[in-house]
Structures are given as C-alpha cells and as structure tokens.
Coordinates of C-alpha atoms and ligand atoms in Angstrom, one line a residue:
X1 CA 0.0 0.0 0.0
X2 CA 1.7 3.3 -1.1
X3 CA -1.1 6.1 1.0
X4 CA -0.8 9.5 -0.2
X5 CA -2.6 12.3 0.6
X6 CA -5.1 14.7 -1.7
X7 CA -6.9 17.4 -1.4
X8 CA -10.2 16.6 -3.1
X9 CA -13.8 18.2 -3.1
X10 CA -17.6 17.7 -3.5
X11 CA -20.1 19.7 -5.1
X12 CA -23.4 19.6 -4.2
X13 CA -25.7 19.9 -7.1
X14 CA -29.0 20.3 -5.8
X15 CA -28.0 23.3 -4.1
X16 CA -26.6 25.1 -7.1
X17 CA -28.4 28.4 -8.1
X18 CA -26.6 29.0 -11.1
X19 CA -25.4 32.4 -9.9
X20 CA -21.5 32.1 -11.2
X21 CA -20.6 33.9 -8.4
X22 CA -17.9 31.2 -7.9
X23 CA -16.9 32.4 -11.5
X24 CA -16.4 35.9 -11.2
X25 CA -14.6 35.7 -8.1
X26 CA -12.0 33.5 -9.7
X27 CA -11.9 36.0 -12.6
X28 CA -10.9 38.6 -10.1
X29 CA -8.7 36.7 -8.6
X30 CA -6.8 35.0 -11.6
X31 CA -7.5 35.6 -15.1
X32 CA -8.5 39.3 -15.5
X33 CA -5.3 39.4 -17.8
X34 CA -4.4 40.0 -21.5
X35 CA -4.4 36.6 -22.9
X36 CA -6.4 35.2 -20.2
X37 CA -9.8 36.9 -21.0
X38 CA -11.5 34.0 -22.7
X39 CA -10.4 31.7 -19.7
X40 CA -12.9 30.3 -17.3
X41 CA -11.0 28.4 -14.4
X42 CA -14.6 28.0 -13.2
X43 CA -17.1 28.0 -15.0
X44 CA -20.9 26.9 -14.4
X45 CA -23.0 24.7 -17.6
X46 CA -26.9 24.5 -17.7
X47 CA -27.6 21.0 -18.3
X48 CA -28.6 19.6 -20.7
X49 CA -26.3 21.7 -22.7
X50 CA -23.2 21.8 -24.8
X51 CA -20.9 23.5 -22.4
X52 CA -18.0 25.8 -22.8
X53 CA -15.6 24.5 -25.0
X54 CA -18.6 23.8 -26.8
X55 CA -19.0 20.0 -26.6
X56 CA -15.8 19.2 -24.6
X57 CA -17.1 15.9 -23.3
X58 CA -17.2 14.7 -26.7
X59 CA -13.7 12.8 -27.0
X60 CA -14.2 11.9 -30.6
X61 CA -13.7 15.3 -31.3
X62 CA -11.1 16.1 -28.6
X63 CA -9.3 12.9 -27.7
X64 CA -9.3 13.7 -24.3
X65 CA -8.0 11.4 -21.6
X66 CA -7.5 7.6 -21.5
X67 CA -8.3 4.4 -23.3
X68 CA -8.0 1.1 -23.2
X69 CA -5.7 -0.9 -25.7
X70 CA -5.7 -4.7 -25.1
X71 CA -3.9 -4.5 -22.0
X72 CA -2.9 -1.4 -21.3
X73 CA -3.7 2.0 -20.5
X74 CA -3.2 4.4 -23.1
X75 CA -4.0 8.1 -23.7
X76 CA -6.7 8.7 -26.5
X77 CA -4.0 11.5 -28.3
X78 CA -1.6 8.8 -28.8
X79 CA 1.7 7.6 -27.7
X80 CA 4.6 10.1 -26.5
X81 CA 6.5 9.2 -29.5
X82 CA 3.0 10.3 -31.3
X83 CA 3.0 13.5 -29.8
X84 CA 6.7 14.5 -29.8
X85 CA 6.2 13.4 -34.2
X86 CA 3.4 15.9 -34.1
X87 CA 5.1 19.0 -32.1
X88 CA 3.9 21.2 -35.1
X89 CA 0.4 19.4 -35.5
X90 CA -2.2 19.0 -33.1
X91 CA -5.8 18.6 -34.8
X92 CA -7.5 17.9 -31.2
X93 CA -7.0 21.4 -30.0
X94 CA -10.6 23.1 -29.4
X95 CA -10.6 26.6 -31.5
X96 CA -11.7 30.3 -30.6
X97 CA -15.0 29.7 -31.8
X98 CA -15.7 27.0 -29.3
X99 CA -14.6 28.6 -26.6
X100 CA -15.6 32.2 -27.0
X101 CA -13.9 35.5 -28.7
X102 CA -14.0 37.5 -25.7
X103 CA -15.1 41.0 -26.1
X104 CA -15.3 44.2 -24.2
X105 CA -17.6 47.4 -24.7
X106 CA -16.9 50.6 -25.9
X107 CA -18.0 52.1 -22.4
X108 CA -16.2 55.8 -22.9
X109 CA -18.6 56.0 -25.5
X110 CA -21.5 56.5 -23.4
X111 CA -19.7 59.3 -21.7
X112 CA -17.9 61.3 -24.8
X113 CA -20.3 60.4 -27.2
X114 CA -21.3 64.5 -28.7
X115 CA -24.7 65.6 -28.1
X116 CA -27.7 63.9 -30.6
X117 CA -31.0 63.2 -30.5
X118 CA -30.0 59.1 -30.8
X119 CA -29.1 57.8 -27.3
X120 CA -25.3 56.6 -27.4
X121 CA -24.3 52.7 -27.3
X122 CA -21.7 50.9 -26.2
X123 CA -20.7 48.6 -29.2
X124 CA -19.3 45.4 -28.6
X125 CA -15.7 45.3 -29.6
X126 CA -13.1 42.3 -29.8
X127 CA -10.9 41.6 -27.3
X128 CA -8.1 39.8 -29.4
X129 CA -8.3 41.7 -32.5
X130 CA -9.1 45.0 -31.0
X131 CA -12.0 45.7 -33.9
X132 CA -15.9 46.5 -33.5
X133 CA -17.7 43.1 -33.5
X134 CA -20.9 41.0 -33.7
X135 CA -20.9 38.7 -30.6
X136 CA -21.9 34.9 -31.5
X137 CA -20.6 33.0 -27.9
X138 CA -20.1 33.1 -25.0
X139 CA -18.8 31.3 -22.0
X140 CA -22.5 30.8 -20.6
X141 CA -24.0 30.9 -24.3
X142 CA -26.7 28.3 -23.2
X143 CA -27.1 29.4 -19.9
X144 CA -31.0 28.3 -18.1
X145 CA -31.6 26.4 -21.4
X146 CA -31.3 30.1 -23.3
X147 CA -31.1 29.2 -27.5
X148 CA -31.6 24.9 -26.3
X149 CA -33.7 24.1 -29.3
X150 CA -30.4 25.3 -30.6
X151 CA -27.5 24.4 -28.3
X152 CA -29.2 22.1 -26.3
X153 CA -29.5 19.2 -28.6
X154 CA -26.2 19.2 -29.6
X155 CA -25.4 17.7 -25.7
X156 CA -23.2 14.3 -26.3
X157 CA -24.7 13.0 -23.4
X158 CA -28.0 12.7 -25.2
X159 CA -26.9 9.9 -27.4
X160 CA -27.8 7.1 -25.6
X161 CA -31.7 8.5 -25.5
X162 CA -34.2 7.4 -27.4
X163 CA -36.4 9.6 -29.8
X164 CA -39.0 9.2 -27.2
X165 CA -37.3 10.4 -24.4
X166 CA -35.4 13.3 -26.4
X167 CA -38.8 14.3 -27.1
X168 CA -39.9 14.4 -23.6
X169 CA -36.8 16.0 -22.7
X170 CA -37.6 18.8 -25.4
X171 CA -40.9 19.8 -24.3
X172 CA -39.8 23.5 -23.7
X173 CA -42.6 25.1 -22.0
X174 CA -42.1 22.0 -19.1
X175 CA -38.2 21.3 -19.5
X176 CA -36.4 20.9 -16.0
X177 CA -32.4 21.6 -16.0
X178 CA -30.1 21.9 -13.6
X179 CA -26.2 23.4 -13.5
X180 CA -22.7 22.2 -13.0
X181 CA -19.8 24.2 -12.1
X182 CA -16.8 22.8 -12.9
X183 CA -13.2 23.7 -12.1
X184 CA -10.0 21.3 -13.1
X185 CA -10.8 18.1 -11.6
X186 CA -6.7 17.8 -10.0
X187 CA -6.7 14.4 -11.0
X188 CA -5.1 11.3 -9.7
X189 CA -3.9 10.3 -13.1
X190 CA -4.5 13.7 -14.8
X191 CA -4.5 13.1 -19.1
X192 CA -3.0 16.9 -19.2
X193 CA 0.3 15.7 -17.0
X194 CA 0.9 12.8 -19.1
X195 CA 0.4 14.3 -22.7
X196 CA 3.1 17.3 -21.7
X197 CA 6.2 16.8 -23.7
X198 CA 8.2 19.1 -21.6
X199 CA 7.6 17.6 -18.5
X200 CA 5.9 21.0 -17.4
X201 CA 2.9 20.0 -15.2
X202 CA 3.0 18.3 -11.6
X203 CA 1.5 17.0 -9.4
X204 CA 1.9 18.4 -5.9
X205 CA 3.5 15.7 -3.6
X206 CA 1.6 17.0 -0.8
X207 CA -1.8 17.7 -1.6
X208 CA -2.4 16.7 -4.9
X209 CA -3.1 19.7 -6.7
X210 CA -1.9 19.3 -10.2
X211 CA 0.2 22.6 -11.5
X212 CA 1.5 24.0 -14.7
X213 CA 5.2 25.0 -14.1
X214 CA 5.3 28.0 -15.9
X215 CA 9.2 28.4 -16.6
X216 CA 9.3 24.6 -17.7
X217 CA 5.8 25.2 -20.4
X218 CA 6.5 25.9 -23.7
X219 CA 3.3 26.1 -24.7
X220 CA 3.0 23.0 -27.1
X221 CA -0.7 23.1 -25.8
X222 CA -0.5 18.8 -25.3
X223 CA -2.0 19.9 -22.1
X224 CA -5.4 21.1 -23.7
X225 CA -6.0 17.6 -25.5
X226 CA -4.8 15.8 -23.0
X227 CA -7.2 17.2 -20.6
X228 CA -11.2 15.8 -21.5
X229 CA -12.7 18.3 -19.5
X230 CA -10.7 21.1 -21.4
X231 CA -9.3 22.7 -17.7
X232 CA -5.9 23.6 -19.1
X233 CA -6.1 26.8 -21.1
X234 CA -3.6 28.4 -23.2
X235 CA -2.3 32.3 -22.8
X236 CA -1.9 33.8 -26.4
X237 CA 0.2 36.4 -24.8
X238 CA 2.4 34.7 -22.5
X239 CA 2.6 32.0 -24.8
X240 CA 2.0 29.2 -21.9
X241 CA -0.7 26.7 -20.4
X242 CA -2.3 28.3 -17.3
X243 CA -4.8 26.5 -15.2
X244 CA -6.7 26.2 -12.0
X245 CA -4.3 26.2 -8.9
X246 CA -7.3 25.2 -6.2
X247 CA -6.2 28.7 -4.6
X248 CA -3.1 27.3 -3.1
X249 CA -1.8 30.3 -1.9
X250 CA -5.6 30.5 0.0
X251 CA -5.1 26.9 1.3
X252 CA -2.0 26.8 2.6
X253 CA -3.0 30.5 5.1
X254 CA -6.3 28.6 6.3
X255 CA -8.4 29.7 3.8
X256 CA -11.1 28.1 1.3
X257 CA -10.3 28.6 -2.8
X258 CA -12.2 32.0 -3.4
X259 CA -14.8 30.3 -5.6
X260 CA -15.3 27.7 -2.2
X261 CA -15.3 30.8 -0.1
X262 CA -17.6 32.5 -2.4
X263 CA -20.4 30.4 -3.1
X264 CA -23.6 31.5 -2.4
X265 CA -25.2 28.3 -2.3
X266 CA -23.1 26.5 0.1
X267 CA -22.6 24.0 -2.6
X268 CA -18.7 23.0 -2.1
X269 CA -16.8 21.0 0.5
X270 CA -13.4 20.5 0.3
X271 CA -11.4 17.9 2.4
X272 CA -8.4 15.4 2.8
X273 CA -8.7 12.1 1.0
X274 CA -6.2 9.5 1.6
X275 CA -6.0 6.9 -1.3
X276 CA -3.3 4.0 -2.5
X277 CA -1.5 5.3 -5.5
X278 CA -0.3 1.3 -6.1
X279 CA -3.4 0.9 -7.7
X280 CA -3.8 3.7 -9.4
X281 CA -3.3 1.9 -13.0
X282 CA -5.2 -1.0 -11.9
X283 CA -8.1 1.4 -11.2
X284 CA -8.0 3.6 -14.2
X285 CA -8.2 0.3 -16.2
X286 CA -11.2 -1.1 -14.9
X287 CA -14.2 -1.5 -17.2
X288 CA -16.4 1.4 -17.4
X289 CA -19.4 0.1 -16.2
X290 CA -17.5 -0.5 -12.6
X291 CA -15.1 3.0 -12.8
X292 CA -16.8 4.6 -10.3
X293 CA -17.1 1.4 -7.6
X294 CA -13.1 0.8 -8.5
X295 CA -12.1 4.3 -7.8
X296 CA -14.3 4.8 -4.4
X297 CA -11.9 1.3 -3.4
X298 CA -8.7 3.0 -4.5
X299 CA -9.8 5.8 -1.5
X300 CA -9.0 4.3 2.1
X301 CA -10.1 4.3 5.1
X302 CA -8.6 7.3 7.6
X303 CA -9.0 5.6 10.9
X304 CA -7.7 2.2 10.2
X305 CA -4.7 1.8 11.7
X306 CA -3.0 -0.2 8.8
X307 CA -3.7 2.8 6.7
X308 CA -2.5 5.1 9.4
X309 CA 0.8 3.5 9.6
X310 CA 1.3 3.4 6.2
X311 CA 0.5 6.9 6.2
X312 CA 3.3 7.9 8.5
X313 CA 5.5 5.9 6.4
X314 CA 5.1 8.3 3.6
X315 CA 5.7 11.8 5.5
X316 CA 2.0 12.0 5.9
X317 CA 2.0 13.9 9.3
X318 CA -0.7 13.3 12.2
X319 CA -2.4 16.6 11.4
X320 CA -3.2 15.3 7.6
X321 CA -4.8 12.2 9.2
X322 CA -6.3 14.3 11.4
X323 CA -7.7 16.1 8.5
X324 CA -8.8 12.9 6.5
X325 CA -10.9 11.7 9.5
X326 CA -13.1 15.0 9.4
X327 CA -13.4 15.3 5.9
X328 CA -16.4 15.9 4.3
X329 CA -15.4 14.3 1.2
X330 CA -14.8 11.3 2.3
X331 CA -18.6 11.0 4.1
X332 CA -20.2 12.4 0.9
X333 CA -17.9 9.9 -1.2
X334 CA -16.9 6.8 0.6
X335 CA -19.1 6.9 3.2
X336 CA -22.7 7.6 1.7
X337 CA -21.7 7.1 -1.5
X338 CA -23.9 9.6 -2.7
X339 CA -21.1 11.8 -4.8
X340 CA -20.0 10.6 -7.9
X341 CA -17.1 11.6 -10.3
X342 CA -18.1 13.5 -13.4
X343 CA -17.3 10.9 -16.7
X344 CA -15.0 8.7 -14.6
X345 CA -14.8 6.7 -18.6
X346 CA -11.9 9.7 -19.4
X347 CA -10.0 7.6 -16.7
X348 CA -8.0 10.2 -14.8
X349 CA -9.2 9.3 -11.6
X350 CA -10.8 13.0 -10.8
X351 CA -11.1 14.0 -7.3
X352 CA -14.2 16.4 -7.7
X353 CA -17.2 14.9 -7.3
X354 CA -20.6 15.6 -7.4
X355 CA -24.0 15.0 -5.5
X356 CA -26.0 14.6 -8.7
X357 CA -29.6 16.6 -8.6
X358 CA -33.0 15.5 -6.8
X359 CA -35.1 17.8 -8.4
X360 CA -35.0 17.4 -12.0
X361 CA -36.1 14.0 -11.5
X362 CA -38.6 14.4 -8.6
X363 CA -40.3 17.1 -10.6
X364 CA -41.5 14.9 -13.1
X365 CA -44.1 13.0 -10.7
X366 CA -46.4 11.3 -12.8
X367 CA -49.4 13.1 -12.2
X368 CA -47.3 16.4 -12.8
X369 CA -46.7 18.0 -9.4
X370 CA -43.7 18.1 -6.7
X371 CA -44.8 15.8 -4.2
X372 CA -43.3 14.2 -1.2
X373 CA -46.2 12.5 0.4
X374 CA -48.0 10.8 -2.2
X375 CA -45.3 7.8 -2.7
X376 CA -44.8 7.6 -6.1
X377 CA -41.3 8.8 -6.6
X378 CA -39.5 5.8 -6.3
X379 CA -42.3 4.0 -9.0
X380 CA -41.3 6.8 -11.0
X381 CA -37.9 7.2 -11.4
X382 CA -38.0 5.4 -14.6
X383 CA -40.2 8.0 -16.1
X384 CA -38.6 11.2 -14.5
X385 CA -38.1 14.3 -16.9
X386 CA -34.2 14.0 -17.0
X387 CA -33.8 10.4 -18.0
X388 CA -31.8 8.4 -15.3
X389 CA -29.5 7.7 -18.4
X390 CA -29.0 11.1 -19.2
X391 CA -28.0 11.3 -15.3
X392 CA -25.8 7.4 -15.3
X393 CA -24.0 8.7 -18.5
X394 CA -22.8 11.9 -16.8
X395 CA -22.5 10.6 -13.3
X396 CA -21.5 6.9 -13.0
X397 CA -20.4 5.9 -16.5
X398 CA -23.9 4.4 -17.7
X399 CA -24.0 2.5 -14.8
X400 CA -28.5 2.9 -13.6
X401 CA -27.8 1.7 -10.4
X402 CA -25.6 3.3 -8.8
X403 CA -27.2 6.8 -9.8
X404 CA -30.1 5.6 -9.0
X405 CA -29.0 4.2 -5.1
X406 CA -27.7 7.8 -4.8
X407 CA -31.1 9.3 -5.8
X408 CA -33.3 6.6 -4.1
X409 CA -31.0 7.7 -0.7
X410 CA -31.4 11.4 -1.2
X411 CA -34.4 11.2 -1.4
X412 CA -35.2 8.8 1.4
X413 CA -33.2 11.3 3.6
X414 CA -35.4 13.8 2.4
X415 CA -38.8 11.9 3.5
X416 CA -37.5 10.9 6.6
X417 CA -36.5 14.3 7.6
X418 CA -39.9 15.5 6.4
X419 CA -41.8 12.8 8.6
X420 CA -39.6 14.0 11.8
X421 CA -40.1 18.3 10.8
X422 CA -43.2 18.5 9.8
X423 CA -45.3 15.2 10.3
X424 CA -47.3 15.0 7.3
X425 CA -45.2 11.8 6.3
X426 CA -45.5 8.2 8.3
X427 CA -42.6 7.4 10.4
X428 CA -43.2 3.8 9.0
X429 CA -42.8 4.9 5.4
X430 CA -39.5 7.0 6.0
X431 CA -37.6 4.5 7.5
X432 CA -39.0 1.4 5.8
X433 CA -37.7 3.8 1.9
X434 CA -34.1 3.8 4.2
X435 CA -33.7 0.9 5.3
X436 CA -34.3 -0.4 1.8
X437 CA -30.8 1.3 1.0
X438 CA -29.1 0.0 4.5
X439 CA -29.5 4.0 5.7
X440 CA -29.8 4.2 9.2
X441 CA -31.9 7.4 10.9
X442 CA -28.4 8.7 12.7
X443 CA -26.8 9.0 8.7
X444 CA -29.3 10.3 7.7
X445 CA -30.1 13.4 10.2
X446 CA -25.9 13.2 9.7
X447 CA -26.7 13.7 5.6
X448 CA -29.2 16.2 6.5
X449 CA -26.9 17.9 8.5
X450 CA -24.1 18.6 6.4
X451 CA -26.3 19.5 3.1
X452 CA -28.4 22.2 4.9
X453 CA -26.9 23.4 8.0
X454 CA -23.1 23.2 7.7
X455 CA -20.9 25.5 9.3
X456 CA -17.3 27.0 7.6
X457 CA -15.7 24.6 9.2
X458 CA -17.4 21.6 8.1
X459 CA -17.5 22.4 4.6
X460 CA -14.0 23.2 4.8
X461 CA -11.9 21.0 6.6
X462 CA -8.5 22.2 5.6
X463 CA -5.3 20.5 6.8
X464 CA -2.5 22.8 8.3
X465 CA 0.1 23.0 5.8
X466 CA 3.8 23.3 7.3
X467 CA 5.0 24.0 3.6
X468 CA 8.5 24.9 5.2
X469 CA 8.3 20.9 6.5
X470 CA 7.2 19.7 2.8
X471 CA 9.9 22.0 1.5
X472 CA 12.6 20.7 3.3
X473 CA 11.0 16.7 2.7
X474 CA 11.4 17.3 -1.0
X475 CA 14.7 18.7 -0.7
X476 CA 16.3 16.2 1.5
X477 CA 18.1 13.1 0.0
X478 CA 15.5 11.0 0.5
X479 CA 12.6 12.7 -0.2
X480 CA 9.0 12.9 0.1
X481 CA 7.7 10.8 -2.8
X482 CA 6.5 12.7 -5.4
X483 CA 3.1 12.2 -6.9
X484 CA 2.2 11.5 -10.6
X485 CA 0.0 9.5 -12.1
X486 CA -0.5 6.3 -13.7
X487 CA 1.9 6.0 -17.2
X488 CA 5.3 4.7 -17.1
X489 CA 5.8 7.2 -19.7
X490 CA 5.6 9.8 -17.4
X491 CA 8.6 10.4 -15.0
X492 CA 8.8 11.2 -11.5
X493 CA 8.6 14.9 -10.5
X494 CA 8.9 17.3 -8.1
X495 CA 7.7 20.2 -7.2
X496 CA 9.9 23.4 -8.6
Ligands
SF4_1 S1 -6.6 16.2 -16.7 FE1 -7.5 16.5 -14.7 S2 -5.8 17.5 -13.5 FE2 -5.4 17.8 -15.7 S3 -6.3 19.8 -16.2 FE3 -7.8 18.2 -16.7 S4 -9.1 18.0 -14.9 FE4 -7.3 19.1 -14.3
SF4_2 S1 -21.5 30.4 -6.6 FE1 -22.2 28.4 -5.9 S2 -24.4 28.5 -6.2 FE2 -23.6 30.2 -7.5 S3 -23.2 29.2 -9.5 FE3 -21.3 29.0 -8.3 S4 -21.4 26.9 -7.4 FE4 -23.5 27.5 -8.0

C-alpha cells in the first residue's frame, strides 16, 4: 500500500443556483489578464447543454483522456513518441469559436459620445483583435436552457436516449435543468500531466493539486487535448498553459479557494482524502461500467490503523490524518456514497465529485406536481423528466444503479427528515424507503446535516500546511515521494 494524501472536493448539485458567483470571483482573482480573458477556471454549464468549449465531453472530437488498448492503458492523443512526431500538429485542439472570442464594450462611448437626438451605445468590440464586433458565444451561451432548441440538442450525453425520451426531454414550455460548475478536476492520473512533452505539469507531492510550471511550459498546448474536460487553457500572450491552482496560496493561510469561499449556495466542501497510489493503474483500467465502484476502493479508510501506519511511512503527518478523519469528502464519497465523479470513462481518476440533482427528476411525478407524500417517486424514477440515463451517462459511466441508489438515498433522507419536521409523512414509510438502501436514521439526520446546516468549518476541513516541512521533505536526499500518475511514460517529478 503506497497512501498518499489529496486534497479533493464535492459539489453539491441540488443546491446550485446558477449564480456564477464562484466564476467571477475566480476571474478577479486569476484571469482578468491580457491573454487570459477568454479563460474560465470555473465555470458553471446548464444542463442539458453543450458546455463551454462547446461539446468538450465529446472525446471523438477532442481525444481527451485515456483508453484502453488490449492490456494497457493508453492516452486517447496517442503515444509520446506520437505527440513528440506531431510537435507542429495538433488537430484535437478546441478553436476560438468553441470557446468564445471574448469582447469588451466601448464604455467611454456613453460618456464622450457629442450631443444627438439618438441615445449613445456601447458597441461590442473584440478583445483579441481589437475591432468592432458582432458577438456569436459566450462562455455561458446556453445558460437556463437560453437558445436549447439550438444548443441544447447538440449535448453528447444525449446519445444514448431514445427519440421518445429526447422528445420528452424537449418539451420546452415544461423542461427541467439543472447546472454544473466545474473547475480542473486535479486528477489522480491527470491526461493533461501525461500528454506534456516538456515535462511542465506536476502534481503536488503533498496535496495533490496538479500545476503548470510555468518556466518549464513551452506552450505545445499537449495539455489542452490531453485534458477531456478542457481545464488547461492556453495564454496567447504569454505564450504558456495556465490553469486552475485550487487557490493554493488561499489553502495553505487557512483559507477556502475564493470560488469555495464564495459560493452563495453553500454548494462546495473540500477535504483530505487518503487513497493508495499502487493501484492507481489497476483502477483507471477497470471497465467502465465498474469505474466509479473501483475508484471509491482506491480511497482508504482514515481511521484504520494499517492505513494510518502506512501513512506515516510516507511523511503524511498526524495533522493530515487528522484532517482525512473529518473530511467531508470522504462521508459524501466513501461513506454515503452519494457523490459521484463527473465521466470517470476519461480515466484520470478526478477528485471532484458531485452529488447529482434531486429535483429534475422528482419534478417529473407522474401526475405532474412536486410531491413528497404521495409515494410515487420511487415507482417513478423510470419516467422522470431528465432520463436516469441522461443522469448514469454523466454521473457513473452508464452505470443505472448506482445513480439511482444515490437518488433513491437522497431522497429517502429527504422523506425521513420531512416525517420528523413536519409530520405529514408516516414514520413507518420514511424509515422502511431507508432501510431499503441500509441508511440508518443517525446518517441520515448526519446527511441532513451537512447539506443544509453546515458551518465554515465543516464544509472546509483544511489541513495545516507546514510547507516549510514539505519543502525541506522534498529537498532532502531522501525525499518525500512525489506524486504522478499512472503512465510509465511519465517520469517522477517534483515540485519546482
Ligand atoms: S486532466 Fe485532470 S488535472 Fe489535468 S487539467 Fe484536466 S481536470 Fe485538471
Ligand atoms: S457560486 Fe455556488 S451557487 Fe452560485 S453558481 Fe457557483 S457553485 Fe452555483
């Protein structure tokens, strides 16, 4: 067993208001710079939708991530020899026009404009070129379903669906969506790491968090096909990858990533995980159907002592552990299984996970109303708005059942809390929908607890950092072992 230590996070979906707060306060913070205006570090989708790069999930288009070939695991972009032949040529690369060409307004206008009888504009004009221009995208382009007879359809995750249930899905004037946010996933065998010819990106032996380093990037962009869910962007100015640094600067002064810190609907926990990096190819190969089963095994358990002992034996200090007992992520995850990695099929093991949403599916009740007391819900999962295999192909690899255990145990918490806060539910019906699902009433006032009445510090369980001690670790002759993932291909690194 070879533990090591990452810092990995939950969102909650059915709290998510679709505000992009989070988003704007990572702007401030990060890429309100020339070159980095058409970056989103986060950046919050309406689902069903085709997301910003427009369809990134779709790895036919991208090649994003990992395969497997006969035996092994390979990445979809090729071999290194593949990439280092094509230096020059890289077809995989998303374009401006699936992204966005960012834009600013000519504001001064408004002020100096001379006096007329018209009332003065501000004109939309390009931020790369610099010239008046019509604006076509955006980041948020199909944002709460706006343009989806358009936009909509194009979703990859519709494929599966039948013309039946796209058709119920498309019934505008009744559709139900819901939002993800999404930041870089700082993956346990990230597809941007491996596909880097120049050995720029890392992965952080201490916490996990996957970095560009800028002085070793040379701005091959590798990164940016390598990654499937498009979280490495590339600066046209500065001529280098730049992506999403989970705030470490934040993190390691006791404070939450400003996207964590700002979100208005309480939607994000972040904690230690401990997991066994030995099986981190063995995981990442597993079929797809059983991804997301194989990589809650690969995470261990932080109070048993085998673990703990191993831990030590890898510099992992006794506040980490400390850490990984109270960490929220690892109840959501491991625990109550109930959050689920976004396309665990790309392979590279992500550590954000998700609570998938009640409500899309409970609002589709047969008889066409939002109700907890009449029993039907769990009859009518199969017929809810957002197919359940819209939901398994985003959530658990296609896999039904597991999505659908995570639903039938949300929403059994929800009854049972309902029966004990306002009455109008039998006692005997909530628990008998629990027990079904092995969910005992202390988890689930526990589940209840941490979902609507959580305080900073239990959404945010952040380890004390030290990073003089981690310095010197990495420094020393020994060293602290470093962190990659899977590939053989890819070689041991260090932090700079
Ligand atoms: S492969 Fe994973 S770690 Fe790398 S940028 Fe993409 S999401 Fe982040
Ligand atoms: S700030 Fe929170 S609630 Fe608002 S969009 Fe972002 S994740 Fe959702």
């Amino acid at each position: 067993m070879d533990v090591r230590a990452q810092v990995a996070t939950v969102f909650h979906l059915d709290k998510c208001i679709g505000c992009h707060t989070c988003s704007i306060a990572c702007k401030n913070l990060w890429t309100s710079r020339e070159g980095a205006e058409y970056m989103w570090l986060n950046n919050v989708e309406t689902k069903p939708g085709t997301g910003y790069p427009t369809q990134w999930e779709d790895q036919t288009k991208y090649q994003g991530g990992w395969e497997v070939k006969g035996k092994s695991l390979k990445l979809r972009l090729g071999r290194r020899l593949g990439v280092l032949s094509n230096l020059f040529f890289n077809p995989n690369l998303p374009i401006m026009d699936d992204y966005y060409e960012p834009w600013t307004y000519t504001y001064e206008h408004l002020f100096n404009a001379p006096p007329s009888s018209e009332q003065p504009t501000a004109r939309p004009i390009s931020k790369v070129t610099g010239k008046f221009m019509d604006i076509e995208a955006g980041p948020n382009w199909d944002d709460d379903l706006g343009g989806s007879p358009v936009y909509a359809r194009n979703d990859p995750n519709l494929a599966d669906l039948s013309d039946a249930e796209r058709a119920a899905l498309f019934r505008l004037e009744q559709l139900v969506f819901f939002y993800i946010p999404r930041i870089c996933n700082h993956c346990l065998n990230p597809g941007c790491l491996a596909a880097c010819p120049s050995a720029a990106i890392y992965k952080r032996a201490e916490d996990g968090i996957v970095l560009v380093n800028q002085d070793k990037c040379r701005g091959w962009r590798f990164c940016v096909s390598g990654c499937p869910y498009k979280k490495v962007y590339y600066n046209w100015m500065a001529g280098k990858s730049e992506k999403c640094i989970l705030c470490y600067p934040r993190m390691e002064t006791g404070q939450a990533p400003a996207c964590f810190h700002s979100c208005v609907g309480r939607i994000r926990y972040l904690g230690v995980l401990l997991y066994d990096a030995e099986r981190i190819e063995e995981v990442a190969k597993s079929p797809e159907t059983e991804m997301v089963a194989a990589q809650r095994s690969l995470i261990l358990d932080p109070k048993d002592p085998t673990v703990i002992a191993a831990a030590r034996m890898n510099g992992i200090n006794d506040e980490w552990i400390g850490a990984a007992k109270k960490s929220p992520v690892y109840r959501f995850v491991k625990e109550w299984a109930l959050a689920l990695p976004l396309h665990a099929e790309f392979r590279t093991l992500p550590t954000l996970f998700y609570v998938p949403p009640l409500l899309p599916i409970a609002a589709s009740s047969k008889r066409g109303k939002y109700d907890l007391t009449d029993g039907e819900f769990f009859s009518s999962l199969e017929d809810s708005r957002i197919p359940i295999r819209y939901m398994a192909r985003l959530f658990s690899c296609g896999n039904e059942e597991i999505i659908k255990t995570a639903i039938k145990k949300l929403w059994a918490v929800r009854t049972y809390m309902r029966a004990a806060s306002v009455g109008d539910i039998s006692d005997q019906r909530a628990t008998s929908a629990m027990s079904e699902l092995g969910c005992t009433p202390e988890e689930a006032r526990e589940i209840a607890r941490l979902t609507s009445l959580p305080r900073w510090s239990d959404r945010f369980v952040i380890p004390p950092y030290q990073r003089e001690d981690v310095i010197q670790q990495l420094t020393s002759p020994i060293g602290h072992k470093a962190q990659v993932g899977f590939g053989s291909n890819v070689p041991v690194r260090r932090g700079p």
